[in-house]
XYZ file of C-alpha atoms in Angstrom:
353
model
C -0.502 -0.246 -0.481
C 1.006 2.849 -0.711
C 2.592 5.930 1.637
C -0.521 8.579 2.458
C 1.051 11.405 1.285
C -0.865 14.297 2.412
C 0.659 12.643 5.587
C 4.092 12.540 4.432
C 4.100 16.300 3.081
C 2.452 16.653 7.216
C 5.854 15.518 8.634
C 7.983 16.325 6.634
C 6.682 20.470 6.987
C 6.494 19.954 10.330
C 10.009 16.964 10.544
C 12.492 17.862 7.972
C 14.430 20.626 9.106
C 14.187 20.260 12.503
C 16.798 19.541 15.859
C 16.813 16.101 18.157
C 15.342 18.594 20.656
C 12.752 19.740 18.714
C 10.429 18.625 20.281
C 5.863 19.290 20.215
C 4.946 16.847 22.682
C 4.657 18.865 26.338
C 5.434 15.729 27.630
C 8.529 15.371 26.314
C 9.235 19.084 25.582
C 9.935 19.177 29.075
C 12.991 17.861 29.289
C 14.059 18.085 25.809
C 14.170 22.331 26.392
C 15.846 20.841 29.525
C 18.804 19.587 28.266
C 19.287 20.821 24.069
C 19.919 24.360 23.456
C 18.218 26.745 20.819
C 20.643 24.385 17.865
C 19.949 21.770 18.764
C 23.697 21.013 20.587
C 23.818 18.886 23.671
C 25.917 17.624 26.361
C 28.192 14.777 24.959
C 27.999 12.641 27.567
C 31.649 10.663 28.441
C 32.947 14.410 28.037
C 33.252 16.630 31.129
C 34.298 15.088 35.089
C 31.940 12.523 35.353
C 29.455 12.662 38.576
C 26.295 10.156 39.587
C 23.672 10.911 37.062
C 25.783 13.970 34.794
C 24.536 15.453 38.737
C 26.050 18.917 39.328
C 29.280 18.800 41.887
C 28.439 20.398 44.987
C 31.460 21.050 47.025
C 29.955 20.923 50.844
C 32.407 21.443 54.054
C 33.417 19.157 56.531
C 33.565 20.396 59.115
C 30.657 24.046 58.719
C 28.225 22.190 55.390
C 25.683 24.923 54.278
C 23.700 22.563 51.914
C 22.108 26.064 50.779
C 19.035 24.959 48.897
C 19.707 20.869 47.714
C 16.054 18.404 48.103
C 18.774 15.332 47.484
C 22.465 14.487 47.954
C 24.250 11.608 45.980
C 27.079 10.373 48.197
C 29.978 7.330 47.942
C 31.291 5.918 50.785
C 34.219 4.108 48.563
C 34.649 1.944 51.916
C 35.268 -1.808 51.833
C 36.377 -3.076 54.717
C 33.375 -5.263 56.447
C 33.102 -8.157 53.908
C 33.753 -12.192 54.767
C 34.951 -12.600 51.405
C 36.123 -10.317 47.673
C 36.784 -6.721 48.776
C 35.994 -4.550 45.968
C 33.629 -2.370 46.535
C 35.956 0.697 47.909
C 36.110 1.137 43.607
C 31.733 1.084 43.156
C 31.901 5.177 42.979
C 34.009 5.800 41.410
C 32.265 2.914 38.401
C 29.178 4.139 38.903
C 29.909 7.538 38.008
C 31.643 7.237 34.891
C 28.926 5.196 33.418
C 28.123 7.934 30.858
C 24.312 7.053 29.313
C 21.797 6.724 32.770
C 18.303 9.485 32.079
C 17.814 12.246 32.218
C 13.894 10.530 31.765
C 11.669 7.762 33.376
C 9.413 6.868 30.557
C 8.036 5.115 33.245
C 7.312 7.293 35.912
C 7.412 9.751 33.982
C 9.594 11.784 35.323
C 14.005 14.602 34.793
C 14.660 13.257 38.234
C 17.994 15.227 38.256
C 16.152 18.258 36.400
C 13.516 18.500 38.340
C 14.963 19.179 42.026
C 17.857 19.940 43.670
C 20.264 17.650 43.501
C 23.679 17.103 43.227
C 26.485 15.071 43.089
C 28.540 16.410 47.504
C 31.894 14.062 46.587
C 32.322 11.704 48.992
C 32.263 10.778 52.901
C 36.254 11.845 54.482
C 37.618 9.000 55.869
C 40.581 9.476 58.769
C 41.181 5.547 58.727
C 41.675 3.671 55.104
C 42.477 0.494 57.925
C 39.010 0.945 60.672
C 35.936 0.477 60.213
C 34.561 1.638 62.282
C 36.765 4.854 62.623
C 34.707 4.597 58.760
C 31.127 3.868 60.576
C 31.735 6.721 62.642
C 32.580 8.640 59.539
C 29.835 7.952 57.791
C 26.878 8.990 60.334
C 29.283 11.804 60.978
C 27.603 13.350 57.549
C 25.045 11.640 57.252
C 23.673 13.646 60.257
C 24.307 16.441 58.428
C 22.620 15.461 55.174
C 19.256 14.666 57.413
C 20.177 17.964 59.728
C 19.696 20.100 56.859
C 16.462 18.139 55.492
C 18.369 16.485 52.384
C 17.531 13.016 52.079
C 20.363 11.455 51.381
C 21.145 9.204 48.708
C 24.093 6.562 48.898
C 26.320 4.790 46.955
C 28.302 2.005 48.478
C 31.080 0.672 48.914
C 30.430 -3.249 50.997
C 26.366 -2.700 53.130
C 27.514 -1.918 56.161
C 27.523 1.436 55.007
C 23.235 1.374 55.864
C 23.861 0.511 59.917
C 25.698 4.554 60.420
C 23.591 5.864 57.898
C 20.700 4.847 58.885
C 21.662 5.193 62.155
C 21.186 8.830 61.293
C 17.733 8.844 58.785
C 16.375 6.877 61.572
C 17.286 8.630 64.778
C 14.284 9.984 65.527
C 11.719 7.621 65.220
C 12.509 4.636 63.357
C 12.241 3.961 59.733
C 10.637 1.694 57.510
C 12.915 -0.461 54.696
C 12.199 -1.818 51.395
C 15.644 -4.504 50.714
C 16.504 -5.280 47.773
C 18.916 -8.574 47.897
C 20.436 -11.903 48.294
C 20.395 -11.501 52.127
C 19.031 -10.164 54.757
C 22.187 -8.986 56.977
C 20.648 -9.424 59.550
C 23.579 -11.627 60.841
C 25.452 -10.910 64.636
C 28.973 -10.726 65.439
C 31.482 -12.818 64.051
C 35.782 -12.834 64.061
C 34.852 -10.959 66.937
C 32.903 -7.162 65.420
C 29.659 -6.578 64.717
C 30.136 -3.831 62.181
C 30.440 -6.514 59.177
C 28.197 -6.309 56.052
C 26.614 -9.600 56.797
C 24.562 -7.168 59.749
C 23.419 -4.362 59.192
C 19.667 -5.094 59.829
C 19.964 -6.358 63.304
C 22.484 -3.278 63.925
C 19.766 -0.800 62.986
C 16.568 -2.453 64.730
C 18.702 -2.727 68.047
C 19.595 0.702 67.811
C 16.123 1.101 67.386
C 16.230 3.602 64.684
C 14.711 1.040 62.000
C 11.105 -1.024 62.602
C 11.456 -4.823 61.395
C 8.346 -4.952 61.530
C 7.879 -2.687 58.359
C 10.825 -3.834 56.810
C 10.265 -6.462 53.913
C 13.283 -8.339 52.064
C 13.106 -9.542 48.926
C 15.053 -11.493 46.634
C 16.501 -13.559 49.900
C 18.573 -16.566 48.406
C 21.632 -18.825 48.840
C 22.389 -21.050 51.884
C 23.731 -18.481 54.363
C 19.815 -18.473 54.738
C 20.998 -20.810 58.580
C 22.451 -16.829 59.498
C 18.931 -14.633 59.352
C 16.509 -15.999 62.114
C 17.033 -12.699 63.208
C 14.737 -11.179 60.255
C 12.291 -13.692 61.521
C 12.387 -13.071 65.399
C 11.697 -9.643 64.245
C 9.261 -9.578 62.767
C 10.560 -8.777 59.052
C 8.180 -10.233 55.932
C 11.739 -12.061 53.663
C 10.301 -13.172 49.687
C 13.473 -15.226 48.570
C 13.912 -15.503 45.063
C 12.633 -18.996 44.296
C 9.311 -16.591 44.837
C 9.236 -14.666 42.700
C 8.025 -16.424 39.787
C 5.616 -17.204 41.919
C 4.168 -14.493 43.168
C 4.237 -12.035 40.262
C 6.094 -8.477 40.882
C 2.176 -7.570 41.280
C 1.360 -9.024 44.041
C 5.642 -8.656 46.019
C 4.961 -4.678 45.379
C 0.518 -4.602 46.990
C 2.221 -6.903 50.097
C 5.836 -4.042 50.058
C 2.983 -1.257 49.983
C 1.142 -2.839 52.783
C 3.598 -3.719 55.346
C 5.431 -0.198 54.981
C 2.215 2.620 54.588
C 2.294 5.785 54.340
C 5.548 6.498 57.308
C 9.571 7.047 56.122
C 11.408 4.258 54.720
C 14.675 4.135 53.724
C 15.401 1.730 50.753
C 18.200 -0.296 50.713
C 19.658 -2.288 47.053
C 23.048 -4.152 47.337
C 23.476 -6.091 43.300
C 23.710 -8.763 44.172
C 20.180 -8.791 44.534
C 20.523 -9.253 40.721
C 22.091 -12.766 38.930
C 25.528 -12.726 38.466
C 24.148 -12.894 35.174
C 23.105 -9.495 35.234
C 26.250 -8.907 37.921
C 29.108 -10.623 37.942
C 30.570 -7.696 39.298
C 30.236 -8.226 43.625
C 31.550 -9.272 46.197
C 29.242 -12.406 47.577
C 27.440 -13.293 43.954
C 24.275 -15.432 44.973
C 22.966 -17.431 41.315
C 19.260 -17.290 41.100
C 19.068 -13.684 40.902
C 16.057 -11.268 40.156
C 16.491 -10.228 36.625
C 17.454 -6.794 35.692
C 13.928 -6.206 34.117
C 12.383 -7.131 37.402
C 13.724 -5.331 40.016
C 13.531 -2.079 37.493
C 9.655 -3.427 37.576
C 9.634 -4.411 41.735
C 11.479 -0.757 42.326
C 9.185 1.812 39.739
C 5.747 0.180 41.171
C 6.777 1.740 44.342
C 6.154 4.995 42.800
C 4.588 7.726 45.318
C 5.912 6.096 48.864
C 7.516 8.248 51.394
C 10.931 7.748 50.593
C 13.432 9.227 52.661
C 16.568 7.319 51.544
C 18.674 5.060 50.258
C 21.681 3.787 48.892
C 23.139 1.209 46.043
C 26.117 -1.358 47.361
C 28.264 -4.041 46.236
C 29.539 -3.471 43.121
C 32.353 -4.146 42.736
C 33.900 -3.842 39.526
C 37.205 -5.126 39.127
C 35.352 -8.314 38.980
C 33.212 -7.452 35.354
C 34.945 -6.889 32.414
C 31.533 -5.734 30.418
C 31.055 -2.471 32.942
C 27.275 -4.477 33.331
C 27.716 -4.557 37.051
C 28.102 -0.455 37.121
C 25.179 0.408 34.877
C 23.179 -1.356 36.678
C 23.745 -0.290 38.976
C 24.163 3.546 38.377
C 20.419 2.776 36.325
C 19.404 1.383 40.276
C 20.724 5.114 41.572
C 18.919 6.764 39.318
C 15.361 4.274 39.353
C 15.748 5.624 43.295
C 16.017 8.901 42.205
C 12.358 9.564 40.327
C 10.915 8.219 43.425
C 11.952 10.689 45.605
C 10.544 12.944 42.578
C 7.141 12.093 43.741
C 8.199 11.266 47.768
C 5.921 13.352 50.385
C 9.261 13.396 51.956
C 9.719 15.938 48.674
C 6.269 16.428 47.998
C 4.686 16.828 50.926
C 1.948 15.456 50.543
C 0.474 11.650 50.437
C 0.371 10.098 47.887
């Protein structure tokens, strides 16, 4: 069938001489106008100094912090002294910063979070020691208190999962928060090798410190041979959904379950890259086969739109175990998805969805 010439002429008139950022649908134009110049140029994704999600870099003084009018601070935590086996997630923040094509538009949630929020990459936590884990946790907690006290939402990039404990001590200091935890491991283990501050126990520590509400916590994607270590999750009242249950339940049912458990209260979202199957993310310290797919994770996170997200993290990217950079790419995409959720969070909008 011959192409409709009238329609073709209309398309030529409208689009024949326009550039890539000259869009007519207001839904798309609002994004393009922030990205393209009038002549049709946009920043090359491989140019400039890399930052998380190409957010602007803002240096915040350690001793006299001034966050201005920031709503969200993305902060790196290059520390992996809490690992039980393979180290390397100290390079996670640097790896995520170098991923050059994430966003700016989230077509499912219909937002461009870096442009719709006042957000900045504020650099990395300044650690006093590269050897002493407890001191590193103190440095994280101090910096996070500064962020939270300024009324800014923290979005952290690890580093190993032990960073979540000091982060939660700041985020949940006034009232214990709920948590959506996407991981292969519950990370509610006890002390061993003379310390409880390892990456297998941050959420037991947070509950016992009174900053995490276990009855408003759901852990999704759990699997592997460490199940016998997670007694505390069940004893404290956390909901645990194993990876083996995901296919039968379906992601819509899991999202509904998460919303039922979490409710409208302030909620932290913690994402461990090893929740993904190693086929998608081999670059991590404790890979577990049989994990979630990237599509499942994106569906899950996007389904949380409107929840009261007050902070989040992406942890355990160890890029040296991945020759493809796929792990860092997946981690950066999840960071973008969490930031996108913050656009709709009552903590930002000031109203419950």
